[in-house]
Tab-separated table of N, CA and C in Angstrom:
chain	number	residue	atom	x	y	z
A	6	MET	N	12.292	0.787	11.350
A	6	MET	CA	12.852	-0.013	10.281
A	6	MET	C	14.045	-0.849	10.831
A	7	THR	N	14.417	-1.893	10.228
A	7	THR	CA	15.498	-2.727	10.706
A	7	THR	C	16.807	-2.226	10.258
A	8	ALA	N	17.917	-2.765	10.910
A	8	ALA	CA	19.274	-2.389	10.477
A	8	ALA	C	19.479	-3.089	9.114
A	9	GLY	N	20.234	-2.432	8.213
A	9	GLY	CA	20.432	-3.010	6.901
A	9	GLY	C	19.263	-2.702	5.936
A	10	PRO	N	19.299	-3.285	4.797
A	10	PRO	CA	18.229	-2.992	3.888
A	10	PRO	C	16.892	-3.377	4.402
A	11	PRO	N	15.936	-2.449	4.236
A	11	PRO	CA	14.551	-2.761	4.651
A	11	PRO	C	13.902	-3.779	3.764
A	12	SER	N	12.906	-4.471	4.265
A	12	SER	CA	12.134	-5.375	3.485
A	12	SER	C	10.832	-4.622	3.029
A	13	THR	N	10.117	-5.250	2.161
A	13	THR	CA	8.859	-4.667	1.756
A	13	THR	C	7.951	-4.519	2.968
A	14	ASP	N	7.854	-5.450	3.855
A	14	ASP	CA	7.053	-5.356	5.040
A	14	ASP	C	7.491	-4.246	5.978
A	15	ASP	N	8.821	-4.067	6.074
A	15	ASP	CA	9.339	-2.960	6.870
A	15	ASP	C	8.841	-1.582	6.416
A	16	ILE	N	8.899	-1.412	5.126
A	16	ILE	CA	8.503	-0.144	4.538
A	16	ILE	C	7.021	0.035	4.603
A	17	LEU	N	6.228	-1.014	4.310
A	17	LEU	CA	4.799	-0.887	4.401
A	17	LEU	C	4.361	-0.674	5.856
A	18	SER	N	5.010	-1.242	6.828
A	18	SER	CA	4.736	-1.006	8.198
A	18	SER	C	4.952	0.441	8.610
A	19	LEU	N	6.018	1.014	8.074
A	19	LEU	CA	6.319	2.455	8.348
A	19	LEU	C	5.220	3.311	7.780
A	20	LEU	N	4.784	3.024	6.564
A	20	LEU	CA	3.668	3.785	6.000
A	20	LEU	C	2.414	3.734	6.842
A	21	ARG	N	2.109	2.514	7.325
A	21	ARG	CA	0.945	2.333	8.204
A	21	ARG	C	1.078	3.186	9.478
A	22	ARG	N	2.292	3.092	10.073
A	22	ARG	CA	2.504	3.845	11.348
A	22	ARG	C	2.402	5.297	11.123
A	23	ARG	N	2.670	5.793	9.936
A	23	ARG	CA	2.597	7.216	9.669
A	23	ARG	C	1.170	7.640	9.182
A	24	GLY	N	0.192	6.717	9.206
A	24	GLY	CA	-1.104	7.042	8.887
A	24	GLY	C	-1.472	6.886	7.376
A	25	ASP	N	-0.556	6.299	6.644
A	25	ASP	CA	-0.893	6.081	5.194
A	25	ASP	C	-1.564	4.761	4.996
A	26	ARG	N	-2.382	4.729	3.962
A	26	ARG	CA	-3.029	3.457	3.541
A	26	ARG	C	-1.998	2.580	2.774
A	27	VAL	N	-2.046	1.345	3.058
A	27	VAL	CA	-1.203	0.403	2.260
A	27	VAL	C	-2.045	-0.326	1.296
A	28	THR	N	-1.802	0.075	0.036
A	28	THR	CA	-2.669	-0.522	-1.075
A	28	THR	C	-1.796	-1.495	-1.863
A	29	ALA	N	-2.440	-2.219	-2.697
A	29	ALA	CA	-1.731	-3.140	-3.607
A	29	ALA	C	-0.766	-2.341	-4.543
A	30	SER	N	-1.205	-1.187	-4.918
A	30	SER	CA	-0.347	-0.317	-5.789
A	30	SER	C	0.889	0.080	-5.052
A	31	ARG	N	0.743	0.540	-3.840
A	31	ARG	CA	1.914	0.923	-3.044
A	31	ARG	C	2.852	-0.243	-2.837
A	32	ARG	N	2.259	-1.419	-2.563
A	32	ARG	CA	3.125	-2.638	-2.368
A	32	ARG	C	3.870	-2.875	-3.627
A	33	ALA	N	3.228	-2.782	-4.811
A	33	ALA	CA	3.860	-3.012	-6.062
A	33	ALA	C	5.080	-2.069	-6.255
A	34	VAL	N	4.894	-0.804	-5.902
A	34	VAL	CA	5.978	0.175	-6.040
A	34	VAL	C	7.169	-0.159	-5.137
A	35	VAL	N	6.840	-0.472	-3.899
A	35	VAL	CA	7.887	-0.866	-2.948
A	35	VAL	C	8.660	-2.094	-3.427
A	36	GLU	N	7.947	-3.108	-3.906
A	36	GLU	CA	8.600	-4.312	-4.380
A	36	GLU	C	9.426	-3.981	-5.609
A	37	ALA	N	8.969	-3.191	-6.455
A	37	ALA	CA	9.787	-2.786	-7.716
A	37	ALA	C	11.056	-1.988	-7.274
A	38	LEU	N	10.880	-1.121	-6.309
A	38	LEU	CA	12.036	-0.379	-5.799
A	38	LEU	C	13.094	-1.285	-5.197
A	39	LEU	N	12.668	-2.319	-4.481
A	39	LEU	CA	13.624	-3.180	-3.850
A	39	LEU	C	14.184	-4.268	-4.786
A	40	SER	N	13.596	-4.454	-5.925
A	40	SER	CA	13.959	-5.523	-6.819
A	40	SER	C	15.043	-5.202	-7.838
A	41	GLY	N	15.273	-3.962	-8.047
A	41	GLY	CA	16.174	-3.585	-9.155
A	41	GLY	C	17.489	-2.959	-8.687
A	42	ALA	N	18.056	-2.214	-9.650
A	42	ALA	CA	19.361	-1.553	-9.419
A	42	ALA	C	19.267	-0.616	-8.260
A	43	HIS	N	20.358	-0.427	-7.569
A	43	HIS	CA	20.442	0.451	-6.379
A	43	HIS	C	19.996	1.863	-6.713
A	44	HIS	N	20.432	2.421	-7.858
A	44	HIS	CA	20.038	3.726	-8.340
A	44	HIS	C	19.115	3.600	-9.534
A	45	ALA	N	17.896	4.040	-9.384
A	45	ALA	CA	16.915	3.879	-10.510
A	45	ALA	C	16.119	5.122	-10.671
A	46	THR	N	15.777	5.488	-11.899
A	46	THR	CA	14.896	6.629	-12.091
A	46	THR	C	13.433	6.216	-11.772
A	47	ALA	N	12.572	7.220	-11.633
A	47	ALA	CA	11.191	6.938	-11.380
A	47	ALA	C	10.619	6.196	-12.560
A	48	ASP	N	11.052	6.543	-13.777
A	48	ASP	CA	10.575	5.821	-14.961
A	48	ASP	C	10.920	4.361	-14.987
A	49	GLU	N	12.202	4.132	-14.545
A	49	GLU	CA	12.629	2.713	-14.472
A	49	GLU	C	11.825	1.910	-13.462
A	50	ILE	N	11.513	2.526	-12.374
A	50	ILE	CA	10.732	1.903	-11.331
A	50	ILE	C	9.301	1.693	-11.810
A	51	ALA	N	8.809	2.722	-12.471
A	51	ALA	CA	7.438	2.606	-13.094
A	51	ALA	C	7.354	1.524	-14.066
A	52	THR	N	8.382	1.311	-14.845
A	52	THR	CA	8.387	0.238	-15.847
A	52	THR	C	8.397	-1.121	-15.146
A	53	ARG	N	9.186	-1.227	-14.095
A	53	ARG	CA	9.129	-2.502	-13.320
A	53	ARG	C	7.762	-2.801	-12.790
A	54	VAL	N	7.106	-1.724	-12.268
A	54	VAL	CA	5.791	-1.887	-11.706
A	54	VAL	C	4.810	-2.332	-12.825
A	55	SER	N	4.856	-1.619	-13.949
A	55	SER	CA	3.921	-1.965	-14.998
A	55	SER	C	4.099	-3.363	-15.619
A	56	GLU	N	5.312	-3.832	-15.511
A	56	GLU	CA	5.496	-5.204	-16.080
A	56	GLU	C	4.783	-6.262	-15.229
A	57	ALA	N	4.737	-6.069	-13.904
A	57	ALA	CA	4.055	-6.994	-13.031
A	57	ALA	C	2.604	-6.607	-12.729
A	58	HIS	N	2.339	-5.264	-12.765
A	58	HIS	CA	1.045	-4.751	-12.397
A	58	HIS	C	0.639	-3.694	-13.334
A	59	PRO	N	0.206	-4.026	-14.580
A	59	PRO	CA	-0.116	-3.000	-15.567
A	59	PRO	C	-1.265	-2.064	-15.163
A	60	GLU	N	-2.007	-2.433	-14.176
A	60	GLU	CA	-3.132	-1.596	-13.729
A	60	GLU	C	-2.703	-0.393	-12.874
A	61	VAL	N	-1.464	-0.399	-12.400
A	61	VAL	CA	-0.945	0.685	-11.546
A	61	VAL	C	-0.512	1.849	-12.442
A	62	HIS	N	-1.121	2.970	-12.200
A	62	HIS	CA	-0.871	4.192	-13.003
A	62	HIS	C	0.487	4.766	-12.581
A	63	ARG	N	1.145	5.329	-13.601
A	63	ARG	CA	2.515	5.963	-13.438
A	63	ARG	C	2.471	7.036	-12.297
A	64	ALA	N	1.362	7.767	-12.250
A	64	ALA	CA	1.233	8.873	-11.266
A	64	ALA	C	1.301	8.297	-9.836
A	65	THR	N	0.743	7.071	-9.704
A	65	THR	CA	0.805	6.416	-8.354
A	65	THR	C	2.264	6.092	-8.002
A	66	VAL	N	3.037	5.676	-8.974
A	66	VAL	CA	4.434	5.383	-8.717
A	66	VAL	C	5.126	6.666	-8.224
A	67	TYR	N	4.942	7.801	-8.937
A	67	TYR	CA	5.555	9.029	-8.572
A	67	TYR	C	5.103	9.497	-7.216
A	68	ARG	N	3.850	9.434	-6.971
A	68	ARG	CA	3.325	9.864	-5.625
A	68	ARG	C	3.890	8.979	-4.528
A	69	THR	N	3.987	7.702	-4.732
A	69	THR	CA	4.538	6.764	-3.722
A	69	THR	C	5.989	7.085	-3.483
A	70	LEU	N	6.762	7.281	-4.513
A	70	LEU	CA	8.168	7.593	-4.373
A	70	LEU	C	8.360	8.928	-3.604
A	71	ASP	N	7.516	9.913	-3.867
A	71	ASP	CA	7.549	11.205	-3.125
A	71	ASP	C	7.240	10.962	-1.689
A	72	ARG	N	6.271	10.153	-1.410
A	72	ARG	CA	5.930	9.870	0.037
A	72	ARG	C	7.051	9.094	0.707
A	73	LEU	N	7.670	8.148	0.049
A	73	LEU	CA	8.758	7.422	0.611
A	73	LEU	C	9.957	8.330	0.868
A	74	ALA	N	10.188	9.358	0.018
A	74	ALA	CA	11.222	10.243	0.242
A	74	ALA	C	10.888	11.182	1.456
A	75	GLU	N	9.627	11.609	1.603
A	75	GLU	CA	9.245	12.389	2.778
A	75	GLU	C	9.485	11.588	4.055
A	76	LEU	N	9.278	10.323	4.020
A	76	LEU	CA	9.462	9.438	5.185
A	76	LEU	C	10.922	9.046	5.459
A	77	GLY	N	11.832	9.429	4.458
A	77	GLY	CA	13.232	9.095	4.629
A	77	GLY	C	13.601	7.716	4.263
A	78	VAL	N	12.711	6.931	3.556
A	78	VAL	CA	12.955	5.638	3.098
A	78	VAL	C	13.832	5.621	1.860
A	79	VAL	N	13.606	6.595	0.990
A	79	VAL	CA	14.446	6.703	-0.171
A	79	VAL	C	15.006	8.167	-0.240
A	80	THR	N	16.047	8.295	-1.005
A	80	THR	CA	16.640	9.579	-1.310
A	80	THR	C	16.701	9.683	-2.822
A	81	HIS	N	16.436	10.877	-3.323
A	81	HIS	CA	16.644	11.064	-4.745
A	81	HIS	C	17.846	11.969	-4.948
A	82	VAL	N	18.555	11.693	-5.990
A	82	VAL	CA	19.796	12.459	-6.312
A	82	VAL	C	19.909	12.681	-7.836
A	83	HIS	N	20.473	13.825	-8.105
A	83	HIS	CA	20.698	14.178	-9.506
A	83	HIS	C	22.127	13.753	-9.814
A	84	LEU	N	22.255	12.757	-10.700
A	84	LEU	CA	23.582	12.222	-11.039
A	84	LEU	C	24.138	12.887	-12.276
A	85	GLY	N	23.472	13.884	-12.863
A	85	GLY	CA	23.901	14.563	-14.012
A	85	GLY	C	22.671	15.013	-14.807
A	86	PRO	N	22.832	15.284	-16.063
A	86	PRO	CA	21.726	15.659	-16.942
A	86	PRO	C	20.710	14.459	-16.945
A	87	GLY	N	19.443	14.857	-17.041
A	87	GLY	CA	18.401	13.797	-17.100
A	87	GLY	C	17.714	13.733	-15.725
A	88	PRO	N	16.820	12.687	-15.591
A	88	PRO	CA	16.000	12.583	-14.436
A	88	PRO	C	16.867	12.157	-13.173
A	89	SER	N	16.336	12.558	-12.040
A	89	SER	CA	16.986	12.121	-10.771
A	89	SER	C	16.789	10.623	-10.573
A	90	THR	N	17.631	10.106	-9.752
A	90	THR	CA	17.514	8.625	-9.445
A	90	THR	C	17.117	8.497	-7.911
A	91	PHE	N	16.587	7.371	-7.634
A	91	PHE	CA	16.194	7.067	-6.303
A	91	PHE	C	16.976	5.895	-5.729
A	92	HIS	N	17.262	5.901	-4.498
A	92	HIS	CA	17.898	4.755	-3.848
A	92	HIS	C	17.467	4.647	-2.446
A	93	LEU	N	17.513	3.471	-1.883
A	93	LEU	CA	17.171	3.348	-0.433
A	93	LEU	C	18.091	4.121	0.404
A	94	ASN	N	17.562	4.619	1.556
A	94	ASN	CA	18.336	5.448	2.446
A	94	ASN	C	18.973	4.647	3.514
A	95	ASP	N	19.154	3.317	3.317
A	95	ASP	CA	19.701	2.491	4.398
A	95	ASP	C	21.192	2.678	4.520
A	96	ARG	N	21.829	3.193	3.448
A	96	ARG	CA	23.245	3.397	3.455
A	96	ARG	C	23.510	4.786	2.900
A	97	PRO	N	23.213	5.862	3.701
A	97	PRO	CA	23.425	7.222	3.169
A	97	PRO	C	24.857	7.419	2.684
A	98	HIS	N	24.990	8.093	1.527
A	98	HIS	CA	26.232	8.293	0.964
A	98	HIS	C	26.147	9.465	-0.011
A	99	HIS	N	27.290	9.995	-0.454
A	99	HIS	CA	27.390	10.964	-1.502
A	99	HIS	C	27.682	10.218	-2.828
A	100	HIS	N	27.583	10.940	-3.939
A	100	HIS	CA	27.807	10.331	-5.259
A	100	HIS	C	28.888	11.135	-6.058
A	101	ALA	N	29.763	10.451	-6.641
A	101	ALA	CA	30.687	11.036	-7.632
A	101	ALA	C	30.490	10.372	-8.973
A	102	VAL	N	30.247	11.225	-9.947
A	102	VAL	CA	29.951	10.721	-11.291
A	102	VAL	C	31.087	11.096	-12.260
A	103	CYS	N	31.585	10.081	-13.022
A	103	CYS	CA	32.616	10.332	-13.942
A	103	CYS	C	31.989	11.087	-15.184
A	104	SER	N	32.578	12.190	-15.541
A	104	SER	CA	32.087	12.989	-16.695
A	104	SER	C	32.464	12.334	-18.024
A	105	SER	N	33.375	11.384	-18.000
A	105	SER	CA	33.780	10.669	-19.236
A	105	SER	C	32.938	9.403	-19.518
A	106	CYS	N	32.892	8.567	-18.509
A	106	CYS	CA	32.208	7.272	-18.739
A	106	CYS	C	30.853	7.110	-18.077
A	107	GLY	N	30.547	8.042	-17.139
A	107	GLY	CA	29.258	8.032	-16.439
A	107	GLY	C	29.216	7.061	-15.298
A	108	SER	N	30.343	6.436	-14.909
A	108	SER	CA	30.248	5.559	-13.738
A	108	SER	C	29.985	6.368	-12.466
A	109	VAL	N	29.259	5.698	-11.518
A	109	VAL	CA	28.909	6.317	-10.268
A	109	VAL	C	29.681	5.667	-9.118
A	110	VAL	N	30.347	6.528	-8.355
A	110	VAL	CA	31.053	6.025	-7.176
A	110	VAL	C	30.309	6.521	-5.949
A	111	GLU	N	30.013	5.552	-5.041
A	111	GLU	CA	29.344	5.932	-3.796
A	111	GLU	C	30.500	6.323	-2.836
A	112	VAL	N	30.349	7.542	-2.319
A	112	VAL	CA	31.334	8.102	-1.427
A	112	VAL	C	30.768	8.160	-0.032
A	113	PRO	N	31.561	7.717	1.025
A	113	PRO	CA	31.018	7.708	2.403
A	113	PRO	C	30.654	9.144	2.786
A	114	LEU	N	29.619	9.267	3.671
A	114	LEU	CA	29.211	10.551	4.107
A	114	LEU	C	30.315	11.466	4.724
A	115	ALA	N	31.180	10.770	5.481
A	115	ALA	CA	32.294	11.471	6.188
A	115	ALA	C	33.270	12.115	5.263
A	116	ALA	N	33.277	11.777	4.023
A	116	ALA	CA	34.315	12.256	3.082
A	116	ALA	C	34.164	13.792	2.965
A	117	LEU	N	33.027	14.366	3.078
A	117	LEU	CA	32.820	15.825	2.869
A	117	LEU	C	32.653	16.500	4.235
A	118	ASP	N	32.888	15.857	5.340
A	118	ASP	CA	32.697	16.520	6.648
A	118	ASP	C	33.560	17.796	6.824
A	119	ASP	N	34.818	17.758	6.467
A	119	ASP	CA	35.659	18.934	6.645
A	119	ASP	C	35.187	20.094	5.756
A	120	LEU	N	34.849	19.799	4.549
A	120	LEU	CA	34.301	20.892	3.690
A	120	LEU	C	32.994	21.465	4.260
A	121	THR	N	32.131	20.557	4.696
A	121	THR	CA	30.845	20.985	5.208
A	121	THR	C	31.080	21.892	6.470
A	122	ALA	N	31.940	21.502	7.365
A	122	ALA	CA	32.244	22.302	8.570
A	122	ALA	C	32.882	23.641	8.171
A	123	ARG	N	33.777	23.589	7.246
A	123	ARG	CA	34.450	24.876	6.810
A	123	ARG	C	33.447	25.827	6.174
A	124	LEU	N	32.567	25.362	5.344
A	124	LEU	CA	31.552	26.241	4.762
A	124	LEU	C	30.617	26.814	5.803
A	125	ARG	N	30.249	26.000	6.809
A	125	ARG	CA	29.400	26.468	7.837
A	125	ARG	C	30.123	27.558	8.682
A	126	THR	N	31.314	27.264	9.044
A	126	THR	CA	32.084	28.189	9.927
A	126	THR	C	32.477	29.432	9.282
A	127	GLU	N	33.074	29.355	8.097
A	127	GLU	CA	33.618	30.507	7.415
A	127	GLU	C	32.613	31.329	6.564
A	128	HIS	N	31.554	30.606	6.112
A	128	HIS	CA	30.587	31.303	5.235
A	128	HIS	C	29.132	31.288	5.679
A	129	GLY	N	28.870	30.617	6.794
A	129	GLY	CA	27.508	30.465	7.295
A	129	GLY	C	26.637	29.697	6.383
A	130	PHE	N	27.220	28.805	5.545
A	130	PHE	CA	26.509	28.103	4.527
A	130	PHE	C	26.349	26.638	4.957
A	131	GLU	N	25.143	26.187	4.928
A	131	GLU	CA	24.858	24.735	5.292
A	131	GLU	C	24.761	23.917	4.007
A	132	LEU	N	25.778	23.057	3.777
A	132	LEU	CA	25.871	22.226	2.609
A	132	LEU	C	24.901	21.050	2.672
A	133	SER	N	24.230	20.734	1.555
A	133	SER	CA	23.378	19.562	1.486
A	133	SER	C	23.892	18.780	0.234
A	134	PRO	N	25.044	18.084	0.371
A	134	PRO	CA	25.655	17.482	-0.824
A	134	PRO	C	25.002	16.216	-1.291
A	135	GLN	N	24.098	15.601	-0.534
A	135	GLN	CA	23.545	14.363	-0.959
A	135	GLN	C	22.574	14.438	-2.172
A	136	HIS	N	22.079	15.647	-2.371
A	136	HIS	CA	21.084	15.835	-3.439
A	136	HIS	C	21.695	15.906	-4.833
A	137	PHE	N	22.889	16.316	-4.968
A	137	PHE	CA	23.602	16.334	-6.222
A	137	PHE	C	24.917	15.584	-6.215
A	138	ALA	N	25.298	15.149	-7.348
A	138	ALA	CA	26.562	14.386	-7.454
A	138	ALA	C	27.698	15.267	-7.688
A	139	LEU	N	28.898	14.874	-7.156
A	139	LEU	CA	30.082	15.529	-7.528
A	139	LEU	C	30.548	15.053	-8.918
A	140	SER	N	31.076	15.889	-9.668
A	140	SER	CA	31.486	15.565	-11.028
A	140	SER	C	33.008	15.576	-11.180
A	141	GLY	N	33.506	14.684	-11.917
A	141	GLY	CA	34.930	14.584	-12.155
A	141	GLY	C	35.257	13.433	-13.048
A	142	ARG	N	36.473	12.901	-12.929
A	142	ARG	CA	36.817	11.707	-13.804
A	142	ARG	C	37.280	10.608	-12.837
A	143	CYS	N	36.807	9.397	-13.204
A	143	CYS	CA	37.157	8.234	-12.383
A	143	CYS	C	38.562	7.794	-12.664
A	144	ARG	N	39.001	6.859	-11.858
A	144	ARG	CA	40.348	6.342	-11.906
A	144	ARG	C	40.691	5.817	-13.338
A	145	ASP	N	39.759	5.086	-13.911
A	145	ASP	CA	40.012	4.502	-15.243
A	145	ASP	C	40.116	5.546	-16.313
A	146	CYS	N	39.360	6.657	-16.260
A	146	CYS	CA	39.302	7.643	-17.275
A	146	CYS	C	40.398	8.776	-17.156
A	147	ARG	N	40.973	8.830	-15.982
A	147	ARG	CA	41.974	9.885	-15.731
A	147	ARG	C	43.224	9.509	-16.620
């Protein structure tokens, strides 16, 4: 893949290289993923797909997102109660969600390096903080 946000062709080429078929349905899912908000639920992506391609089944959207996650193209994260969201993995980051207003703050990966190292050294625990959001209150709500 290229530096920066991948294009539809970049992602479809990766699928081909990994032995996957590139179908019109998969192209529609990738295009919908790239066309919307940075963090979107599978249902939001499925809705975008169905608006342009009503013949694409929701299950195809979910399977395609799962495959893209396996390949490292997208990451899914739980930002709180409700469904997880997906985002491109071109800018890996952590998430902090305000418990008052729900705003999402993208936090650089390095922000948790000290905690990650300390947990590993002192407790033998390997932290995977990208999967869940940190909870707290944003600057405006404090």
